[in-house]
XYZ file of C-alpha atoms in Angstrom:
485
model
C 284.344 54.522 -78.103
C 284.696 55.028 -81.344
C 286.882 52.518 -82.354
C 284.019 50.430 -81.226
C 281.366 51.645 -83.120
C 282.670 51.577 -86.480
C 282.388 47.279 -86.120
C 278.615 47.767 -85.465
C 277.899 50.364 -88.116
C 279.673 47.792 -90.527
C 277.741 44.444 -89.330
C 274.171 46.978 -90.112
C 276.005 47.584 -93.465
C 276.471 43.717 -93.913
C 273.473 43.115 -93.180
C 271.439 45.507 -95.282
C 272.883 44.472 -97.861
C 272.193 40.641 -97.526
C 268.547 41.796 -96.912
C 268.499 43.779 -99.794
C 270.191 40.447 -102.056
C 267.234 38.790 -100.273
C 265.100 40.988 -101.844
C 266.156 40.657 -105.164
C 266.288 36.267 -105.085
C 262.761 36.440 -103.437
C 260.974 38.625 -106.103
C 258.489 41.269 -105.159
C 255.586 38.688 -105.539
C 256.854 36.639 -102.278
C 257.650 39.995 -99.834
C 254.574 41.651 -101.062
C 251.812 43.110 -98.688
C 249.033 42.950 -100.871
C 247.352 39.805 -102.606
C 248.917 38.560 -105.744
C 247.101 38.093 -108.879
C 247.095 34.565 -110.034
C 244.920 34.439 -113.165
C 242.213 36.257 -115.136
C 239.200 35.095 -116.862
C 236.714 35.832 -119.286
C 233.850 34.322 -120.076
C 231.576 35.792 -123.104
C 228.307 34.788 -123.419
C 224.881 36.039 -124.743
C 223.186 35.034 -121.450
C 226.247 37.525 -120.051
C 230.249 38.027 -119.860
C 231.852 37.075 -116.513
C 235.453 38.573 -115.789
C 237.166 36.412 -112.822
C 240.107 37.672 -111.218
C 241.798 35.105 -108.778
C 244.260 35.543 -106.087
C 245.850 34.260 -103.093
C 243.988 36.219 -100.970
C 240.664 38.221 -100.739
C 240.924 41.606 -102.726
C 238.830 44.302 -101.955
C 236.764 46.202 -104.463
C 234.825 49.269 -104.558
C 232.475 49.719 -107.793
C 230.688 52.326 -109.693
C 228.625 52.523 -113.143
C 228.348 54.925 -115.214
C 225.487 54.540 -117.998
C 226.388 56.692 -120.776
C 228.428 55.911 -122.070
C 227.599 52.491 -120.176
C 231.088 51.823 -118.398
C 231.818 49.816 -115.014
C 234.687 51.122 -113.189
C 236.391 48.667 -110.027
C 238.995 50.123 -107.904
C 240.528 47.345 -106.632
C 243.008 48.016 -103.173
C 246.063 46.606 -102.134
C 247.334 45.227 -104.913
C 250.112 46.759 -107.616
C 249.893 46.630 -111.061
C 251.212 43.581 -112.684
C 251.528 41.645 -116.208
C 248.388 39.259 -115.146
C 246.324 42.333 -114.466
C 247.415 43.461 -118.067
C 246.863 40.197 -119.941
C 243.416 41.246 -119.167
C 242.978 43.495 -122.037
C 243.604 41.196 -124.435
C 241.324 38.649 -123.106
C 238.387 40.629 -123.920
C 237.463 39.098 -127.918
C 235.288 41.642 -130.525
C 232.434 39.219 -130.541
C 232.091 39.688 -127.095
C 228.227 40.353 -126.543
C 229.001 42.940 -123.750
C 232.089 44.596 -123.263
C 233.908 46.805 -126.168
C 237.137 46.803 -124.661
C 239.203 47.268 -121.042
C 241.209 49.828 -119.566
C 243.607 49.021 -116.350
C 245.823 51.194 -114.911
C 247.581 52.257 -111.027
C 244.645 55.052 -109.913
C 246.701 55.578 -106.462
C 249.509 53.499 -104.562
C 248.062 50.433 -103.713
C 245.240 51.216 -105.704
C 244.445 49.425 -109.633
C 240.930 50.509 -111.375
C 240.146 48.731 -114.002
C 237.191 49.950 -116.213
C 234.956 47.863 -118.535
C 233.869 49.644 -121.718
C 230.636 48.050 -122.561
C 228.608 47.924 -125.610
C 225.178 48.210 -123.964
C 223.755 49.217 -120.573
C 223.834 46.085 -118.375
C 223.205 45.476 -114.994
C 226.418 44.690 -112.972
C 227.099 42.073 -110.053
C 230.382 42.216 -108.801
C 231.007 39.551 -105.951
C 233.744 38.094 -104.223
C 233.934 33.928 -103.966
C 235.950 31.777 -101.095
C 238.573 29.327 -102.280
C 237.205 25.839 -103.458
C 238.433 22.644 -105.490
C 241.285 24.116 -107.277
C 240.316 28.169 -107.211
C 241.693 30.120 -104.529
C 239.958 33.090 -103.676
C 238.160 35.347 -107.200
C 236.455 38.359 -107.815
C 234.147 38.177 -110.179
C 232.268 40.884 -112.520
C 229.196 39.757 -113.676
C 227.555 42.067 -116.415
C 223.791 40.967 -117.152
C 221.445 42.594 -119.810
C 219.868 45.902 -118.481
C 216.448 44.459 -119.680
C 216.003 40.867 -118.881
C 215.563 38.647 -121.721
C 212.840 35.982 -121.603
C 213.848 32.696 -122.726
C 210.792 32.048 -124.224
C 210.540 34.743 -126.512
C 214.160 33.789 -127.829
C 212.557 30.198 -128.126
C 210.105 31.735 -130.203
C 212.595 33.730 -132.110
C 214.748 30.763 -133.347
C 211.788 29.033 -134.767
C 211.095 31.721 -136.988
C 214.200 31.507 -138.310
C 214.069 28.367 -138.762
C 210.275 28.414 -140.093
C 211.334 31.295 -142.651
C 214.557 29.152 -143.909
C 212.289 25.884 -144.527
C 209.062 27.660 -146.323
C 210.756 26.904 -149.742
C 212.493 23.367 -148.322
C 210.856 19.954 -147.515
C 208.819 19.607 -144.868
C 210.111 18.070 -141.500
C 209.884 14.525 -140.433
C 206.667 13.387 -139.091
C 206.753 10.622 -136.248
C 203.711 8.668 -135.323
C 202.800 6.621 -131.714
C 203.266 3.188 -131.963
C 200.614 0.913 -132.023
C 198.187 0.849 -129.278
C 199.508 3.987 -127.836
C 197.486 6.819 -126.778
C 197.312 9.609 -129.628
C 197.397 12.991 -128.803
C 196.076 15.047 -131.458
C 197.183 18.519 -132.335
C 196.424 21.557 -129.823
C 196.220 25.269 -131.008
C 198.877 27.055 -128.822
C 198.996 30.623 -127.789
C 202.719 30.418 -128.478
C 201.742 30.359 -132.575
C 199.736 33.848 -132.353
C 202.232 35.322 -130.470
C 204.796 33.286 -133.369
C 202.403 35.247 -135.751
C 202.621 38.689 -134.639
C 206.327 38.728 -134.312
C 206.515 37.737 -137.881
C 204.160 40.604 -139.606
C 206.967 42.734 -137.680
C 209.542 45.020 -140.001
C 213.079 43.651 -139.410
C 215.506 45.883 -138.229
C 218.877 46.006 -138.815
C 220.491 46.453 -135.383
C 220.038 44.959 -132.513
C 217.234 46.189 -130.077
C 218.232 47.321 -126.241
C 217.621 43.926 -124.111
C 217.557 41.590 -126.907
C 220.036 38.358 -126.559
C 222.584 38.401 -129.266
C 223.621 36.008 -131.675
C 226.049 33.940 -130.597
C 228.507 31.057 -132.540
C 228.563 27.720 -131.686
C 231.666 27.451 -129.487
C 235.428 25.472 -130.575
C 235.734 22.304 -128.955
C 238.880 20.938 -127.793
C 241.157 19.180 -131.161
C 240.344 16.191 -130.178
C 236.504 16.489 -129.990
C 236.056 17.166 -133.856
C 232.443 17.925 -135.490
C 230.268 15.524 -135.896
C 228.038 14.138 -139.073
C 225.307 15.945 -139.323
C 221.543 13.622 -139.012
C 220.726 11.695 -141.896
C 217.534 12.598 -143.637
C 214.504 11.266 -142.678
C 211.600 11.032 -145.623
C 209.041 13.978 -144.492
C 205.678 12.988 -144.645
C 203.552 16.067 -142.576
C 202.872 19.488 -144.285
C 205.684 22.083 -143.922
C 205.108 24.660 -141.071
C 204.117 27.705 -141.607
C 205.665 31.151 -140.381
C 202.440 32.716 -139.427
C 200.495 29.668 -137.732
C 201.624 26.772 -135.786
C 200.231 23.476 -133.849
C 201.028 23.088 -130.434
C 205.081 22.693 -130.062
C 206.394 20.498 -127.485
C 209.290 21.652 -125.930
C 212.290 19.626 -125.125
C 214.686 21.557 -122.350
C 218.616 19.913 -122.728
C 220.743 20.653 -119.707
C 224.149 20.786 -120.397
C 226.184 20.229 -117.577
C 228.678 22.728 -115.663
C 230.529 25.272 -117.796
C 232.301 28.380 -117.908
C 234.493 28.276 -114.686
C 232.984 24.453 -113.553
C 234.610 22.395 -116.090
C 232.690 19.227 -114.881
C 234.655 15.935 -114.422
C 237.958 16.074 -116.446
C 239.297 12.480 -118.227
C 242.828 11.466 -117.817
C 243.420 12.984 -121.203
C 242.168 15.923 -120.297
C 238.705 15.806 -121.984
C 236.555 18.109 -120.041
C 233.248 17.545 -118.924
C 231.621 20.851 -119.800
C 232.769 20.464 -123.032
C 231.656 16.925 -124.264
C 227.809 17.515 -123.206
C 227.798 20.887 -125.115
C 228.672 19.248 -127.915
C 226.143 16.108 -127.646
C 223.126 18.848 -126.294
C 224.175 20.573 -129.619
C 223.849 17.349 -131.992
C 220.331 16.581 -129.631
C 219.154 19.861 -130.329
C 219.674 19.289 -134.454
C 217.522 15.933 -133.890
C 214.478 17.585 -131.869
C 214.159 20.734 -133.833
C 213.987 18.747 -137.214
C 211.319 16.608 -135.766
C 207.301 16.656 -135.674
C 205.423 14.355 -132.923
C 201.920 13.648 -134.420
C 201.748 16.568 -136.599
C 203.530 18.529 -133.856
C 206.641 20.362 -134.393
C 209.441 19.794 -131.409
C 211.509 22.660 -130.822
C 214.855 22.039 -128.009
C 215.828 24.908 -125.675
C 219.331 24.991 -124.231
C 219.853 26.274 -120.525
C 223.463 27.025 -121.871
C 224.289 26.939 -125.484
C 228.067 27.944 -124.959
C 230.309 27.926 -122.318
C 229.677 29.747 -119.365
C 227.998 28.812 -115.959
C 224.500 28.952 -115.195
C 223.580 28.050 -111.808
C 221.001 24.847 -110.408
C 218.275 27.115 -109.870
C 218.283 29.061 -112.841
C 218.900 26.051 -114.827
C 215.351 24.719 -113.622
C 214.126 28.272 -113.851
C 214.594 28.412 -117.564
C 212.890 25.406 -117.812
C 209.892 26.553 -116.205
C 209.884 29.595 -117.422
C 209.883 28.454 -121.864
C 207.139 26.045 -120.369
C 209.040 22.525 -121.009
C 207.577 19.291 -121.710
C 210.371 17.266 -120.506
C 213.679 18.604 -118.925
C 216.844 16.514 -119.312
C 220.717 17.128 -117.620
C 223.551 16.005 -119.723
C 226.460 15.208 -117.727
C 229.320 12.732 -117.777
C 230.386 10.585 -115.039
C 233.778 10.735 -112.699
C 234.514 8.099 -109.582
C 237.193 7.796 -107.857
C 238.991 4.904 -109.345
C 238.915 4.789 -113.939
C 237.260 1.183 -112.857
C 234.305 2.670 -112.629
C 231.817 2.426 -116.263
C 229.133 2.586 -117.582
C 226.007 5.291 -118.394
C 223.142 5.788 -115.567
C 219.980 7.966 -115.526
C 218.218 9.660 -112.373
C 215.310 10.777 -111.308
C 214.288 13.261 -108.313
C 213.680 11.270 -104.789
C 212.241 13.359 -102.002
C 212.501 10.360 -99.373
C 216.138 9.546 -99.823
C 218.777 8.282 -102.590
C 218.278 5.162 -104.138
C 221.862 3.646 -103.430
C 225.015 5.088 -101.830
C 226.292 5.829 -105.192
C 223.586 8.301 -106.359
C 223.763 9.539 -103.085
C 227.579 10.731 -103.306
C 226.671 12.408 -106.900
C 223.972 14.104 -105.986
C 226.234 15.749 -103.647
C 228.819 16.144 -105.770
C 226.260 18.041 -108.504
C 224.981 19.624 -106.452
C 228.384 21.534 -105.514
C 228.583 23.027 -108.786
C 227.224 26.192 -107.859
C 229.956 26.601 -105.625
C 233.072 25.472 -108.263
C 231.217 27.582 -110.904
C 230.672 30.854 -108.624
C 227.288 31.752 -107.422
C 226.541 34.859 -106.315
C 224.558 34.360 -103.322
C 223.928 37.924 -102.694
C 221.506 37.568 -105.382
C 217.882 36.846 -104.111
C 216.586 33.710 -106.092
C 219.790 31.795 -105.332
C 218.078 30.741 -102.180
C 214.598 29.422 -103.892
C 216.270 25.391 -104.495
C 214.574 24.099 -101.481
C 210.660 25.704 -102.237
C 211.159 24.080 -105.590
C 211.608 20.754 -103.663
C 209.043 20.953 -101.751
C 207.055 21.659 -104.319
C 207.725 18.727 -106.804
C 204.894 16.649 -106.859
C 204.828 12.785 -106.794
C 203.510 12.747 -110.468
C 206.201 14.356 -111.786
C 208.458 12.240 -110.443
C 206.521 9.283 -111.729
C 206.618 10.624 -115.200
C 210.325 11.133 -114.894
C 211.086 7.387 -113.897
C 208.985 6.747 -116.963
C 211.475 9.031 -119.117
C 214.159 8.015 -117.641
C 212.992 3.882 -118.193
C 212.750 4.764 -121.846
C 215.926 6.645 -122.118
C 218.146 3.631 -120.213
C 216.315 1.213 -122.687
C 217.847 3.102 -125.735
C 221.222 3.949 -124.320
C 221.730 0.329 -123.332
C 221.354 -0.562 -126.816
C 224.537 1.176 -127.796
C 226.658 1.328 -124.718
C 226.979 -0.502 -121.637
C 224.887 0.790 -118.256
C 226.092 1.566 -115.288
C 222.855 -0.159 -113.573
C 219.823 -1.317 -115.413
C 217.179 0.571 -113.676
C 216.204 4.416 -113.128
C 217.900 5.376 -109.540
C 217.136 8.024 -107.519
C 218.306 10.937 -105.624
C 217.836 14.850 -104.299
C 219.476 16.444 -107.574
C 218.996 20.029 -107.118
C 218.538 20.644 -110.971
C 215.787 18.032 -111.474
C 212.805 19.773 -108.800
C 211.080 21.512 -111.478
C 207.576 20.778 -109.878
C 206.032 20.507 -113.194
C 208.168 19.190 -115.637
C 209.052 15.426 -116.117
C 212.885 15.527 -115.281
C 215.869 13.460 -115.521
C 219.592 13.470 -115.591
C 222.001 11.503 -117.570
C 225.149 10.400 -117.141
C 226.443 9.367 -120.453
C 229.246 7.596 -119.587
C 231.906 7.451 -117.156
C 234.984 10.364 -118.188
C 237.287 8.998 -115.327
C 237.872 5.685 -117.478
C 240.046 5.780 -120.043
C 237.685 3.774 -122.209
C 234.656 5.463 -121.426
C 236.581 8.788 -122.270
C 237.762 7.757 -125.447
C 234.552 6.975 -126.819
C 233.154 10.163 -125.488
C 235.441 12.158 -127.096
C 234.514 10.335 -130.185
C 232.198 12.278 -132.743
C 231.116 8.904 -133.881
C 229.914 8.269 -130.522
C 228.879 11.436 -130.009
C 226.445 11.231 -133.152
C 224.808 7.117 -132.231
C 224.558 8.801 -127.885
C 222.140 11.792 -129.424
C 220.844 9.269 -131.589
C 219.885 7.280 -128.815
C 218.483 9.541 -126.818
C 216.404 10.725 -129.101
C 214.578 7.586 -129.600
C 214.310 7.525 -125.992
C 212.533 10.788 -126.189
C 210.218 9.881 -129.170
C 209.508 6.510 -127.185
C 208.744 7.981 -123.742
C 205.925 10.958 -125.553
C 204.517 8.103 -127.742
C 203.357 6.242 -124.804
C 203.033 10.202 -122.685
C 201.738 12.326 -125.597
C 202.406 15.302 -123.882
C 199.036 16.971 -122.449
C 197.179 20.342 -124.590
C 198.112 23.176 -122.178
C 197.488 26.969 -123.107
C 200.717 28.371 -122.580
C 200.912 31.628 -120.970
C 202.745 34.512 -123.173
């Protein structure tokens, strides 16, 4: 019998031991239990930071804050610490509007906690997001402002600034209606009072609780370089004033995706996200250096860096600064590079206008999902009331913006098709607002995305749409409205 046994215990020997070489070839990432970590992201912005941590499987989290000093702690379970989970520290820049700095460490077995120093109370969201496109599953941290801040109000702030910096320089250009064309003469605004008060104000030095911080204008890939600035136009209008002001009209630029949505990417690897940043920035130089009929034009960004904003809040924004006209800055992608050309939309409430607008529509409309929406949030349900809502006015002012806008593009690139089409774009049902989206050209050809990536290109698109702006209000002079502060 026991000559017998001795074969057997060798063979479990034997075997062991190849199990145990098996081991070793496999790695610990392939035999593990738990999830593995396969990137981490941050995303700094003045709107908020977003940390993403993705996986290959759903992590579970369990979350606490503690507000002084203002810290968010997330035990995170079934996963080991690793070097990705590390990397994380150093992610985290010193310009970072929110968080000071990141500690990670193994709390338990099984169990990481990572905690988020921050630099000012904030309100938290952290969320867990199915895979889609090319994510697999992430956990997101989310850390918002503890006090809200209002986008108009940091409209109103930048015009100070910039109403302070020109009191000793020339005056900005003045642009009249053409002939024939309805003239809308200047309106006192509320929004100048309120401009008025907030200047008679003592600076501080810091930073107040709630208040959005400054942020820089963000790097763009090499090979999208800076771009000339405007050329001078001869002012002819009186300089504005810091304490009094004629009714502004307010141009809202939409740039496209961001922050974990890169948009369309080029064979080259030009991303979307990145290219209408950078033509929304060189727009926003043209409007804000601009008076309509002796009123000033001032351009609000939904995003002015990178970092995802969802539809609604998009439109929101919008709303919510008062816009005159809203426009979406994107840049096509099809599925063959055939494909060319630049197209504008409008909002349709009784069905797309072609097949074509009908597939992007669809395809915009995903971007909550690529860019990570937190639908436990309650106004990430409200896109369908603000459909129903848009009015058949404002869609017939839009087709009128968007006419103007295809008549100026067309006279420096080639259109996709001559005419404004239509279609259920979630980010143009601002009930109020005149609203259209533009695709500037198409990034999936390898012409198209040369050109885009072009500052020279860059610098004639803005121009372009700028006339198309200044063309549409000087047959629409936008209407005298008391704005509500």
């Amino acid at each position: 019998m026991t000559r017998c046994a001795r074969p057997t215990r060798d063979l479990s020997r034997r075997r062991l031991l190849q199990s145990g070489s098996l081991v070793l070839l496999l790695g610990t990432a392939q035999i593990a239990r738990g999830a593995t970590i396969m990137a981490v992201r941050v995303w700094p912005a003045a709107d908020y930071t977003r940390v993403t941590i993705e996986s290959d499987a759903a992590l579970v989290a369990q979350q606490f804050f503690v507000s002084s000093p203002p810290r968010l702690a997330v035990d995170i379970v079934g996963i080991e610490l690793n070097p990705a989970l590390r990397e994380l520290v150093a992610k985290v820049k010193s310009d970072d509007p929110y968080i000071a700095g990141v500690r990670v460490g193994q709390n338990a077995p099984n169990v990481v906690r990572l905690v988020l120093d921050l630099k000012q109370p904030a309100q938290p969201q952290v969320f867990s997001l199915p895979p889609v496109a090319a994510y697999q599953h992430r956990l997101v941290f989310d850390l918002h402002p503890a006090q809200e801040v209002d986008p108009l109000e940091d409209l109103i702030a930048g015009r100070l600034q910039d109403t302070q910096r020109s009191a000793a320089a020339p005056p900005a250009p003045t642009v009249a209606s053409g002939p024939g064309a309805r003239t809308a003469l200047p309106q006192p605004d509320p929004l100048g009072e309120l401009m008025a008060r907030q200047a008679e104000r003592p600076a501080t030095a810091n930073t107040a609780p709630g208040q959005r911080p400054v942020s820089p204008l963000p790097a763009l890939p090499p090979a999208v370089a800076a771009a000339p600035p405007p050329a001078p136009v001869a002012p002819t209008g009186p300089a504005p004033s810091a304490t009094r002001t004629d009714r502004i009209i307010i141009v809202a630029l939409d740039p496209g995706h961001g922050g974990e949505d890169p948009g369309a990417i080029g064979a080259a690897g030009t991303r979307e996200k990145d290219v209408v940043l950078r033509v929304a920035h060189l727009l926003r130089d043209r409007i804000n250096g601009t008076t309509l009929n002796g009123n000033p034009m001032r351009a609000f960004l939904t995003r002015d860096a990178d970092f995802f904003v969802p539809l609604n809040v998009r439109v929101d924004k919008a709303r919510r600064v008062q816009a005159d006209l809203f426009m979406s800055i994107h840049a096509d992608a099809f599925t063959t590079p055939a494909a060319r050309g630049a197209s504008v939309f409008a909002l349709s409430q009784s069905g797309a206008s072609s097949s074509a607008a009908r597939w992007l529509a669809n395809k915009e409309n995903n971007a909550d999902l690529i860019g990570g929406l937190n639908m436990g949030v309650k106004d990430a349900h409200v896109q369908r009331a603000l459909l129903d809502m848009s009015t058949t006015a404002q869609i017939n002012d839009s087709l009128k913006l968007g006419t103007a806008l295809l008549t100026q593009i067309g006279g420096m690139a080639r259109l996709h098709k001559p005419r404004v089409e239509q279609a259920g774009f979630a980010v143009l049902k601002a009930p109020d607002i005149p609203s259209v989206l533009v695709e500037t050209a198409f990034i999936s050809n390898p012409e198209e995305e040369a050109r885009l990536r072009s500052p020279e290109y860059q610098v004639q698109l803005a121009d372009a749409l700028m006339r198309g702006i200044l063309g549409y209000f000087s047959k629409n002079p936008p209407m005298a409205r008391s704005r509500t502060l």
